[in-house]
């Protein structure tokens, strides 16, 4: 049996306490995008903790409308539905909770060190292991739903001439050993539940900050006329990056990408 299927997920979940995460599980051999399916389910009333998992996506999406491509069976392609009661400016905490859960689960099952590059990239030794795509429906000042999509490179091999070979990695490439995707998925879900119960706690922010390799580095954010270069000084309560430029001015960057520059 494949290490990922509806039956395998059920088997793994039968032996684990994942709280509300996995309230409903929807597994697809092939799908367009797990985020699209999760959004559809959220719009039709699916409960908090509903997950959508696929072995392959035909229209996987990354941030900034990039394509997220992963060969069949190589990844965990997971989207989780949340129905947050958090103030809207704290919703990044959900993404932080999911990121920490993926990190801890990978470290526990594959014995590797995983870091965070602000805002949402999970890396091993500077190479991308996992991308996270949050999407939401805000009605007034209330989130109807938030979907957090995660693409984790488990067995995928990045070899030249693949253009991603210089910037991406997988658990198997790092450890030389296969990782059971069913067990890894279960552990991720268990840990999402644990962090989800601490969303408003300082412990969550601190754990995330402790992993963030962007802090203390010179970075560049924005594009065109709105490029900001500076030293990443802190992450605030909402998950925004605080950058000190060369004139001493402090900038708050709520979202976007941060390219790490040479020097401190
Ligand atoms: C990024 O650009 O870094 C975010 C990538 C997110 C990819 C995941 S794979 C599962 C989920 N479904 C999608 O279509 N995208 C996310």
PDB file of C-alpha atoms and ligand atoms in Angstrom:
ATOM      1  CA  UNK A   1       0.000   0.000   0.000  1.00  0.00           C
ATOM      2  CA  UNK A   2       1.182   3.565  -0.735  1.00  0.00           C
ATOM      3  CA  UNK A   3       2.414   5.398   2.347  1.00  0.00           C
ATOM      4  CA  UNK A   4      -0.394   7.907   1.767  1.00  0.00           C
ATOM      5  CA  UNK A   5      -4.053   7.050   1.150  1.00  0.00           C
ATOM      6  CA  UNK A   6      -7.383   7.646   2.895  1.00  0.00           C
ATOM      7  CA  UNK A   7      -7.031   4.268   4.602  1.00  0.00           C
ATOM      8  CA  UNK A   8      -3.455   4.935   5.723  1.00  0.00           C
ATOM      9  CA  UNK A   9      -4.366   8.372   7.071  1.00  0.00           C
ATOM     10  CA  UNK A  10      -7.248   6.821   9.035  1.00  0.00           C
ATOM     11  CA  UNK A  11      -4.947   4.113  10.431  1.00  0.00           C
ATOM     12  CA  UNK A  12      -2.437   6.720  11.596  1.00  0.00           C
ATOM     13  CA  UNK A  13      -5.119   8.971  13.082  1.00  0.00           C
ATOM     14  CA  UNK A  14      -6.688   6.056  14.980  1.00  0.00           C
ATOM     15  CA  UNK A  15      -3.592   5.903  17.165  1.00  0.00           C
ATOM     16  CA  UNK A  16      -3.133   9.665  17.681  1.00  0.00           C
ATOM     17  CA  UNK A  17      -4.826  12.530  19.512  1.00  0.00           C
ATOM     18  CA  UNK A  18      -4.961  15.332  16.946  1.00  0.00           C
ATOM     19  CA  UNK A  19      -7.818  17.211  18.658  1.00  0.00           C
ATOM     20  CA  UNK A  20      -9.958  19.048  16.133  1.00  0.00           C
ATOM     21  CA  UNK A  21      -7.340  18.719  13.376  1.00  0.00           C
ATOM     22  CA  UNK A  22      -8.691  16.038  11.056  1.00  0.00           C
ATOM     23  CA  UNK A  23     -12.330  16.696  12.059  1.00  0.00           C
ATOM     24  CA  UNK A  24     -12.935  15.693   8.440  1.00  0.00           C
ATOM     25  CA  UNK A  25     -10.232  14.263   6.180  1.00  0.00           C
ATOM     26  CA  UNK A  26     -10.439  14.406   2.406  1.00  0.00           C
ATOM     27  CA  UNK A  27      -7.759  12.475   0.520  1.00  0.00           C
ATOM     28  CA  UNK A  28      -7.270  12.702  -3.258  1.00  0.00           C
ATOM     29  CA  UNK A  29      -4.876  10.682  -5.417  1.00  0.00           C
ATOM     30  CA  UNK A  30      -4.872  13.585  -7.863  1.00  0.00           C
ATOM     31  CA  UNK A  31      -6.473  17.000  -7.461  1.00  0.00           C
ATOM     32  CA  UNK A  32      -6.110  20.502  -8.928  1.00  0.00           C
ATOM     33  CA  UNK A  33      -5.041  22.216  -5.706  1.00  0.00           C
ATOM     34  CA  UNK A  34      -5.711  21.161  -2.111  1.00  0.00           C
ATOM     35  CA  UNK A  35      -6.121  24.852  -1.244  1.00  0.00           C
ATOM     36  CA  UNK A  36      -8.834  25.256  -3.874  1.00  0.00           C
ATOM     37  CA  UNK A  37     -10.683  22.220  -2.518  1.00  0.00           C
ATOM     38  CA  UNK A  38     -10.282  23.424   1.083  1.00  0.00           C
ATOM     39  CA  UNK A  39     -11.642  26.869   0.129  1.00  0.00           C
ATOM     40  CA  UNK A  40     -14.625  25.211  -1.536  1.00  0.00           C
ATOM     41  CA  UNK A  41     -15.256  23.054   1.546  1.00  0.00           C
ATOM     42  CA  UNK A  42     -14.867  26.075   3.844  1.00  0.00           C
ATOM     43  CA  UNK A  43     -17.423  28.017   1.796  1.00  0.00           C
ATOM     44  CA  UNK A  44     -19.854  25.112   2.129  1.00  0.00           C
ATOM     45  CA  UNK A  45     -19.550  24.996   5.916  1.00  0.00           C
ATOM     46  CA  UNK A  46     -16.830  22.393   6.633  1.00  0.00           C
ATOM     47  CA  UNK A  47     -15.796  22.472  10.301  1.00  0.00           C
ATOM     48  CA  UNK A  48     -12.560  23.793  11.734  1.00  0.00           C
ATOM     49  CA  UNK A  49      -9.783  21.232  11.427  1.00  0.00           C
ATOM     50  CA  UNK A  50     -10.994  19.790   8.133  1.00  0.00           C
ATOM     51  CA  UNK A  51      -7.980  18.692   6.110  1.00  0.00           C
ATOM     52  CA  UNK A  52      -7.464  18.113   2.407  1.00  0.00           C
ATOM     53  CA  UNK A  53      -4.499  15.930   1.400  1.00  0.00           C
ATOM     54  CA  UNK A  54      -3.356  14.893  -2.063  1.00  0.00           C
ATOM     55  CA  UNK A  55      -0.693  12.666  -3.550  1.00  0.00           C
ATOM     56  CA  UNK A  56      -0.484  14.899  -6.616  1.00  0.00           C
ATOM     57  CA  UNK A  57      -1.720  18.347  -7.685  1.00  0.00           C
ATOM     58  CA  UNK A  58      -2.317  19.379 -11.282  1.00  0.00           C
ATOM     59  CA  UNK A  59      -2.693  23.074 -10.435  1.00  0.00           C
ATOM     60  CA  UNK A  60      -0.729  23.524  -7.202  1.00  0.00           C
ATOM     61  CA  UNK A  61      -0.318  27.186  -6.286  1.00  0.00           C
ATOM     62  CA  UNK A  62       2.468  29.015  -4.474  1.00  0.00           C
ATOM     63  CA  UNK A  63       2.687  32.567  -3.161  1.00  0.00           C
ATOM     64  CA  UNK A  64       2.436  35.454  -5.615  1.00  0.00           C
ATOM     65  CA  UNK A  65       0.540  33.225  -8.081  1.00  0.00           C
ATOM     66  CA  UNK A  66       3.579  31.052  -8.685  1.00  0.00           C
ATOM     67  CA  UNK A  67       3.135  27.442  -9.738  1.00  0.00           C
ATOM     68  CA  UNK A  68       3.800  24.843  -7.015  1.00  0.00           C
ATOM     69  CA  UNK A  69       4.820  21.670  -8.753  1.00  0.00           C
ATOM     70  CA  UNK A  70       5.614  18.340  -7.074  1.00  0.00           C
ATOM     71  CA  UNK A  71       5.898  14.880  -8.662  1.00  0.00           C
ATOM     72  CA  UNK A  72       3.268  12.367  -7.542  1.00  0.00           C
ATOM     73  CA  UNK A  73       4.117  10.716  -4.237  1.00  0.00           C
ATOM     74  CA  UNK A  74       7.028  13.038  -3.447  1.00  0.00           C
ATOM     75  CA  UNK A  75       5.474  15.408  -0.947  1.00  0.00           C
ATOM     76  CA  UNK A  76       2.898  16.093   1.681  1.00  0.00           C
ATOM     77  CA  UNK A  77       0.379  18.406   0.023  1.00  0.00           C
ATOM     78  CA  UNK A  78      -1.910  19.492   2.840  1.00  0.00           C
ATOM     79  CA  UNK A  79      -4.482  22.220   3.432  1.00  0.00           C
ATOM     80  CA  UNK A  80      -6.150  22.832   6.798  1.00  0.00           C
ATOM     81  CA  UNK A  81      -9.341  24.826   7.374  1.00  0.00           C
ATOM     82  CA  UNK A  82      -9.504  27.107  10.415  1.00  0.00           C
ATOM     83  CA  UNK A  83     -12.419  29.169  11.706  1.00  0.00           C
ATOM     84  CA  UNK A  84     -10.493  31.677  13.798  1.00  0.00           C
ATOM     85  CA  UNK A  85     -11.812  33.775  16.629  1.00  0.00           C
ATOM     86  CA  UNK A  86      -8.545  35.760  16.690  1.00  0.00           C
ATOM     87  CA  UNK A  87      -8.463  39.492  15.977  1.00  0.00           C
ATOM     88  CA  UNK A  88      -7.766  39.896  12.230  1.00  0.00           C
ATOM     89  CA  UNK A  89      -4.274  41.298  12.806  1.00  0.00           C
ATOM     90  CA  UNK A  90      -3.300  38.099  14.672  1.00  0.00           C
ATOM     91  CA  UNK A  91      -4.201  35.670  11.929  1.00  0.00           C
ATOM     92  CA  UNK A  92      -0.547  35.131  11.021  1.00  0.00           C
ATOM     93  CA  UNK A  93      -0.409  33.170  14.286  1.00  0.00           C
ATOM     94  CA  UNK A  94      -2.215  30.326  12.523  1.00  0.00           C
ATOM     95  CA  UNK A  95       0.509  30.217   9.896  1.00  0.00           C
ATOM     96  CA  UNK A  96       3.134  30.288  12.633  1.00  0.00           C
ATOM     97  CA  UNK A  97       1.412  27.376  14.405  1.00  0.00           C
ATOM     98  CA  UNK A  98       1.398  25.308  11.205  1.00  0.00           C
ATOM     99  CA  UNK A  99       5.023  26.171  10.427  1.00  0.00           C
ATOM    100  CA  UNK A 100       6.194  25.172  13.900  1.00  0.00           C
ATOM    101  CA  UNK A 101       4.213  21.936  13.660  1.00  0.00           C
ATOM    102  CA  UNK A 102       5.861  21.015  10.347  1.00  0.00           C
ATOM    103  CA  UNK A 103       9.312  21.862  11.721  1.00  0.00           C
ATOM    104  CA  UNK A 104       8.903  19.824  14.881  1.00  0.00           C
ATOM    105  CA  UNK A 105       7.381  16.853  13.082  1.00  0.00           C
ATOM    106  CA  UNK A 106      10.195  16.807  10.492  1.00  0.00           C
ATOM    107  CA  UNK A 107      12.818  17.117  13.199  1.00  0.00           C
ATOM    108  CA  UNK A 108      11.236  14.303  15.216  1.00  0.00           C
ATOM    109  CA  UNK A 109      10.857  11.858  12.325  1.00  0.00           C
ATOM    110  CA  UNK A 110      13.855  12.736  10.155  1.00  0.00           C
ATOM    111  CA  UNK A 111      16.394  14.088  12.675  1.00  0.00           C
ATOM    112  CA  UNK A 112      17.223  17.288  10.796  1.00  0.00           C
ATOM    113  CA  UNK A 113      17.341  20.932  11.871  1.00  0.00           C
ATOM    114  CA  UNK A 114      14.700  23.081  10.147  1.00  0.00           C
ATOM    115  CA  UNK A 115      14.665  26.905  10.196  1.00  0.00           C
ATOM    116  CA  UNK A 116      12.233  29.616   9.149  1.00  0.00           C
ATOM    117  CA  UNK A 117      12.889  32.350   6.613  1.00  0.00           C
ATOM    118  CA  UNK A 118      10.382  35.161   7.152  1.00  0.00           C
ATOM    119  CA  UNK A 119       7.528  35.107   6.436  1.00  0.00           C
ATOM    120  CA  UNK A 120       6.663  31.456   5.745  1.00  0.00           C
ATOM    121  CA  UNK A 121       9.470  29.436   4.178  1.00  0.00           C
ATOM    122  CA  UNK A 122      10.825  26.411   6.032  1.00  0.00           C
ATOM    123  CA  UNK A 123      14.425  25.625   5.164  1.00  0.00           C
ATOM    124  CA  UNK A 124      17.247  23.204   5.831  1.00  0.00           C
ATOM    125  CA  UNK A 125      20.697  24.774   5.503  1.00  0.00           C
ATOM    126  CA  UNK A 126      19.251  27.668   3.474  1.00  0.00           C
ATOM    127  CA  UNK A 127      17.368  25.426   1.028  1.00  0.00           C
ATOM    128  CA  UNK A 128      13.577  25.361   0.892  1.00  0.00           C
ATOM    129  CA  UNK A 129      11.900  22.307   2.405  1.00  0.00           C
ATOM    130  CA  UNK A 130       8.342  23.570   2.712  1.00  0.00           C
ATOM    131  CA  UNK A 131       6.248  26.436   1.380  1.00  0.00           C
ATOM    132  CA  UNK A 132       3.121  27.694   3.111  1.00  0.00           C
ATOM    133  CA  UNK A 133       0.211  29.430   1.407  1.00  0.00           C
ATOM    134  CA  UNK A 134      -2.404  31.029   3.680  1.00  0.00           C
ATOM    135  CA  UNK A 135      -5.689  32.191   2.153  1.00  0.00           C
ATOM    136  CA  UNK A 136      -8.716  33.650   3.904  1.00  0.00           C
ATOM    137  CA  UNK A 137     -12.184  35.151   3.693  1.00  0.00           C
ATOM    138  CA  UNK A 138     -12.563  38.297   5.781  1.00  0.00           C
ATOM    139  CA  UNK A 139     -16.125  39.501   6.351  1.00  0.00           C
ATOM    140  CA  UNK A 140     -16.021  42.928   8.019  1.00  0.00           C
ATOM    141  CA  UNK A 141     -13.519  42.441  10.807  1.00  0.00           C
ATOM    142  CA  UNK A 142     -14.122  38.699  11.157  1.00  0.00           C
ATOM    143  CA  UNK A 143     -12.469  35.812   9.374  1.00  0.00           C
ATOM    144  CA  UNK A 144     -15.094  33.426   8.034  1.00  0.00           C
ATOM    145  CA  UNK A 145     -12.332  30.920   7.345  1.00  0.00           C
ATOM    146  CA  UNK A 146      -8.586  30.660   6.905  1.00  0.00           C
ATOM    147  CA  UNK A 147      -6.996  27.904   4.819  1.00  0.00           C
ATOM    148  CA  UNK A 148      -3.333  27.139   5.427  1.00  0.00           C
ATOM    149  CA  UNK A 149      -1.771  25.143   2.590  1.00  0.00           C
ATOM    150  CA  UNK A 150       1.549  23.378   3.076  1.00  0.00           C
ATOM    151  CA  UNK A 151       3.778  21.697   0.511  1.00  0.00           C
ATOM    152  CA  UNK A 152       6.535  19.630   2.154  1.00  0.00           C
ATOM    153  CA  UNK A 153       9.243  18.031   0.023  1.00  0.00           C
ATOM    154  CA  UNK A 154       9.606  14.546   1.504  1.00  0.00           C
ATOM    155  CA  UNK A 155      11.196  12.179  -1.013  1.00  0.00           C
ATOM    156  CA  UNK A 156      11.618  14.630  -3.883  1.00  0.00           C
ATOM    157  CA  UNK A 157      15.050  14.740  -5.541  1.00  0.00           C
ATOM    158  CA  UNK A 158      16.345  18.096  -6.823  1.00  0.00           C
ATOM    159  CA  UNK A 159      19.221  17.451  -9.218  1.00  0.00           C
ATOM    160  CA  UNK A 160      20.713  19.768 -11.855  1.00  0.00           C
ATOM    161  CA  UNK A 161      19.524  20.790 -14.464  1.00  0.00           C
ATOM    162  CA  UNK A 162      16.385  21.249 -12.311  1.00  0.00           C
ATOM    163  CA  UNK A 163      16.513  25.032 -11.670  1.00  0.00           C
ATOM    164  CA  UNK A 164      15.327  24.375  -8.112  1.00  0.00           C
ATOM    165  CA  UNK A 165      18.368  22.205  -7.333  1.00  0.00           C
ATOM    166  CA  UNK A 166      20.326  25.186  -5.959  1.00  0.00           C
ATOM    167  CA  UNK A 167      17.543  26.461  -3.722  1.00  0.00           C
ATOM    168  CA  UNK A 168      15.354  23.518  -2.668  1.00  0.00           C
ATOM    169  CA  UNK A 169      15.752  20.269  -0.762  1.00  0.00           C
ATOM    170  CA  UNK A 170      13.748  17.378   0.685  1.00  0.00           C
ATOM    171  CA  UNK A 171      13.871  15.315   3.858  1.00  0.00           C
ATOM    172  CA  UNK A 172      15.192  12.307   1.971  1.00  0.00           C
ATOM    173  CA  UNK A 173      17.909  14.348   0.257  1.00  0.00           C
ATOM    174  CA  UNK A 174      19.071  15.679   3.614  1.00  0.00           C
ATOM    175  CA  UNK A 175      19.027  12.417   5.546  1.00  0.00           C
ATOM    176  CA  UNK A 176      19.511   9.799   2.850  1.00  0.00           C
ATOM    177  CA  UNK A 177      16.615   7.887   4.387  1.00  0.00           C
ATOM    178  CA  UNK A 178      12.974   7.509   3.345  1.00  0.00           C
ATOM    179  CA  UNK A 179      10.325   9.061   5.586  1.00  0.00           C
ATOM    180  CA  UNK A 180       6.854   7.536   5.953  1.00  0.00           C
ATOM    181  CA  UNK A 181       4.499  10.271   4.773  1.00  0.00           C
ATOM    182  CA  UNK A 182       1.534   8.820   6.705  1.00  0.00           C
ATOM    183  CA  UNK A 183       3.395   8.998  10.009  1.00  0.00           C
ATOM    184  CA  UNK A 184       4.771  12.448   9.191  1.00  0.00           C
ATOM    185  CA  UNK A 185       1.317  13.754   8.313  1.00  0.00           C
ATOM    186  CA  UNK A 186      -0.119  12.410  11.584  1.00  0.00           C
ATOM    187  CA  UNK A 187       2.668  14.048  13.589  1.00  0.00           C
ATOM    188  CA  UNK A 188       2.169  17.359  11.783  1.00  0.00           C
ATOM    189  CA  UNK A 189      -1.555  17.255  12.574  1.00  0.00           C
ATOM    190  CA  UNK A 190      -0.933  16.396  16.230  1.00  0.00           C
ATOM    191  CA  UNK A 191       1.455  19.306  16.578  1.00  0.00           C
ATOM    192  CA  UNK A 192      -0.802  21.749  14.702  1.00  0.00           C
ATOM    193  CA  UNK A 193      -3.433  20.947  17.329  1.00  0.00           C
ATOM    194  CA  UNK A 194      -0.957  21.555  20.178  1.00  0.00           C
ATOM    195  CA  UNK A 195       0.183  24.941  18.812  1.00  0.00           C
ATOM    196  CA  UNK A 196      -3.366  25.846  17.822  1.00  0.00           C
ATOM    197  CA  UNK A 197      -4.267  25.619  21.506  1.00  0.00           C
ATOM    198  CA  UNK A 198      -1.586  28.246  22.278  1.00  0.00           C
ATOM    199  CA  UNK A 199      -2.282  30.741  19.497  1.00  0.00           C
ATOM    200  CA  UNK A 200      -2.356  33.792  21.728  1.00  0.00           C
ATOM    201  CA  UNK A 201       0.560  32.722  23.936  1.00  0.00           C
ATOM    202  CA  UNK A 202       3.964  34.375  23.936  1.00  0.00           C
ATOM    203  CA  UNK A 203       5.415  30.827  23.799  1.00  0.00           C
ATOM    204  CA  UNK A 204       4.257  30.446  20.206  1.00  0.00           C
ATOM    205  CA  UNK A 205       5.786  33.719  19.056  1.00  0.00           C
ATOM    206  CA  UNK A 206       9.009  32.958  20.941  1.00  0.00           C
ATOM    207  CA  UNK A 207       9.324  29.434  19.512  1.00  0.00           C
ATOM    208  CA  UNK A 208       8.852  30.870  16.021  1.00  0.00           C
ATOM    209  CA  UNK A 209      11.374  33.683  16.613  1.00  0.00           C
ATOM    210  CA  UNK A 210      13.903  31.147  17.917  1.00  0.00           C
ATOM    211  CA  UNK A 211      13.777  29.449  14.492  1.00  0.00           C
ATOM    212  CA  UNK A 212      13.789  32.570  12.345  1.00  0.00           C
ATOM    213  CA  UNK A 213      17.094  32.868  10.455  1.00  0.00           C
ATOM    214  CA  UNK A 214      16.062  36.234   8.979  1.00  0.00           C
ATOM    215  CA  UNK A 215      16.597  38.049  12.283  1.00  0.00           C
ATOM    216  CA  UNK A 216      19.934  39.830  12.582  1.00  0.00           C
ATOM    217  CA  UNK A 217      20.509  39.569   8.824  1.00  0.00           C
ATOM    218  CA  UNK A 218      20.619  42.357   6.203  1.00  0.00           C
ATOM    219  CA  UNK A 219      17.600  41.870   3.997  1.00  0.00           C
ATOM    220  CA  UNK A 220      15.774  43.471   1.125  1.00  0.00           C
ATOM    221  CA  UNK A 221      11.981  43.585   0.827  1.00  0.00           C
ATOM    222  CA  UNK A 222       9.535  45.129  -1.610  1.00  0.00           C
ATOM    223  CA  UNK A 223      10.097  45.832  -5.276  1.00  0.00           C
ATOM    224  CA  UNK A 224      10.388  48.704  -7.756  1.00  0.00           C
ATOM    225  CA  UNK A 225      10.113  52.069  -6.020  1.00  0.00           C
ATOM    226  CA  UNK A 226       9.313  50.529  -2.664  1.00  0.00           C
ATOM    227  CA  UNK A 227      12.450  48.481  -2.010  1.00  0.00           C
ATOM    228  CA  UNK A 228      13.590  48.612   1.610  1.00  0.00           C
ATOM    229  CA  UNK A 229      17.020  47.385   2.690  1.00  0.00           C
ATOM    230  CA  UNK A 230      17.913  47.038   6.310  1.00  0.00           C
ATOM    231  CA  UNK A 231      18.773  44.796   9.211  1.00  0.00           C
ATOM    232  CA  UNK A 232      15.946  42.527  10.381  1.00  0.00           C
ATOM    233  CA  UNK A 233      15.631  43.589  13.985  1.00  0.00           C
ATOM    234  CA  UNK A 234      12.490  41.937  15.320  1.00  0.00           C
ATOM    235  CA  UNK A 235       9.187  40.206  14.640  1.00  0.00           C
ATOM    236  CA  UNK A 236       6.202  41.934  16.251  1.00  0.00           C
ATOM    237  CA  UNK A 237       3.095  40.393  17.842  1.00  0.00           C
ATOM    238  CA  UNK A 238       1.349  40.203  14.473  1.00  0.00           C
ATOM    239  CA  UNK A 239       4.248  38.457  12.734  1.00  0.00           C
ATOM    240  CA  UNK A 240       5.390  41.596  10.866  1.00  0.00           C
ATOM    241  CA  UNK A 241       9.116  42.094  10.245  1.00  0.00           C
ATOM    242  CA  UNK A 242      10.792  45.200  11.708  1.00  0.00           C
ATOM    243  CA  UNK A 243      13.666  46.435   9.560  1.00  0.00           C
ATOM    244  CA  UNK A 244      16.210  49.112  10.538  1.00  0.00           C
ATOM    245  CA  UNK A 245      17.577  50.935   7.479  1.00  0.00           C
ATOM    246  CA  UNK A 246      20.993  52.620   7.187  1.00  0.00           C
ATOM    247  CA  UNK A 247      19.539  55.990   8.284  1.00  0.00           C
ATOM    248  CA  UNK A 248      18.301  54.425  11.522  1.00  0.00           C
ATOM    249  CA  UNK A 249      14.643  54.470  10.509  1.00  0.00           C
ATOM    250  CA  UNK A 250      12.554  51.456  11.557  1.00  0.00           C
ATOM    251  CA  UNK A 251      10.194  49.976   8.962  1.00  0.00           C
ATOM    252  CA  UNK A 252       7.325  47.574   9.643  1.00  0.00           C
ATOM    253  CA  UNK A 253       6.814  45.059   6.840  1.00  0.00           C
ATOM    254  CA  UNK A 254       3.563  43.128   7.272  1.00  0.00           C
ATOM    255  CA  UNK A 255       3.859  40.792   4.299  1.00  0.00           C
ATOM    256  CA  UNK A 256       5.953  40.009   1.257  1.00  0.00           C
ATOM    257  CA  UNK A 257       9.312  38.373   0.746  1.00  0.00           C
ATOM    258  CA  UNK A 258      12.688  39.069   2.327  1.00  0.00           C
ATOM    259  CA  UNK A 259      15.833  38.355   0.344  1.00  0.00           C
ATOM    260  CA  UNK A 260      18.833  37.730   2.568  1.00  0.00           C
ATOM    261  CA  UNK A 261      21.781  39.978   1.601  1.00  0.00           C
ATOM    262  CA  UNK A 262      25.486  39.455   2.275  1.00  0.00           C
ATOM    263  CA  UNK A 263      26.904  40.910   5.488  1.00  0.00           C
ATOM    264  CA  UNK A 264      25.277  41.733   8.826  1.00  0.00           C
TER     265      UNK A 264
HETATM  266  C1  LIG B   1       5.089  29.043  -1.497  1.00  0.00           C
HETATM  267  O1  LIG B   1       5.026  29.697  -2.552  1.00  0.00           O
HETATM  268  O2  LIG B   1       6.142  28.938  -0.878  1.00  0.00           O
HETATM  269  C2  LIG B   1       3.846  28.381  -0.951  1.00  0.00           C
HETATM  270  C3  LIG B   1       3.633  27.020  -1.547  1.00  0.00           C
HETATM  271  C4  LIG B   1       2.407  26.305  -1.008  1.00  0.00           C
HETATM  272  C5  LIG B   1       2.148  24.998  -1.711  1.00  0.00           C
HETATM  273  C6  LIG B   1       1.049  24.207  -1.054  1.00  0.00           C
HETATM  274  S1  LIG B   1       0.958  22.554  -1.653  1.00  0.00           S
HETATM  275  C7  LIG B   1      -0.548  22.320  -0.810  1.00  0.00           C
HETATM  276  C8  LIG B   1      -1.346  23.596  -0.980  1.00  0.00           C
HETATM  277  N1  LIG B   1      -2.097  23.583  -2.214  1.00  0.00           N
HETATM  278  C9  LIG B   1      -1.665  24.490  -3.086  1.00  0.00           C
HETATM  279  O3  LIG B   1      -2.127  24.675  -4.234  1.00  0.00           O
HETATM  280  N2  LIG B   1      -0.659  25.191  -2.553  1.00  0.00           N
HETATM  281  C10 LIG B   1      -0.359  24.758  -1.211  1.00  0.00           C
END
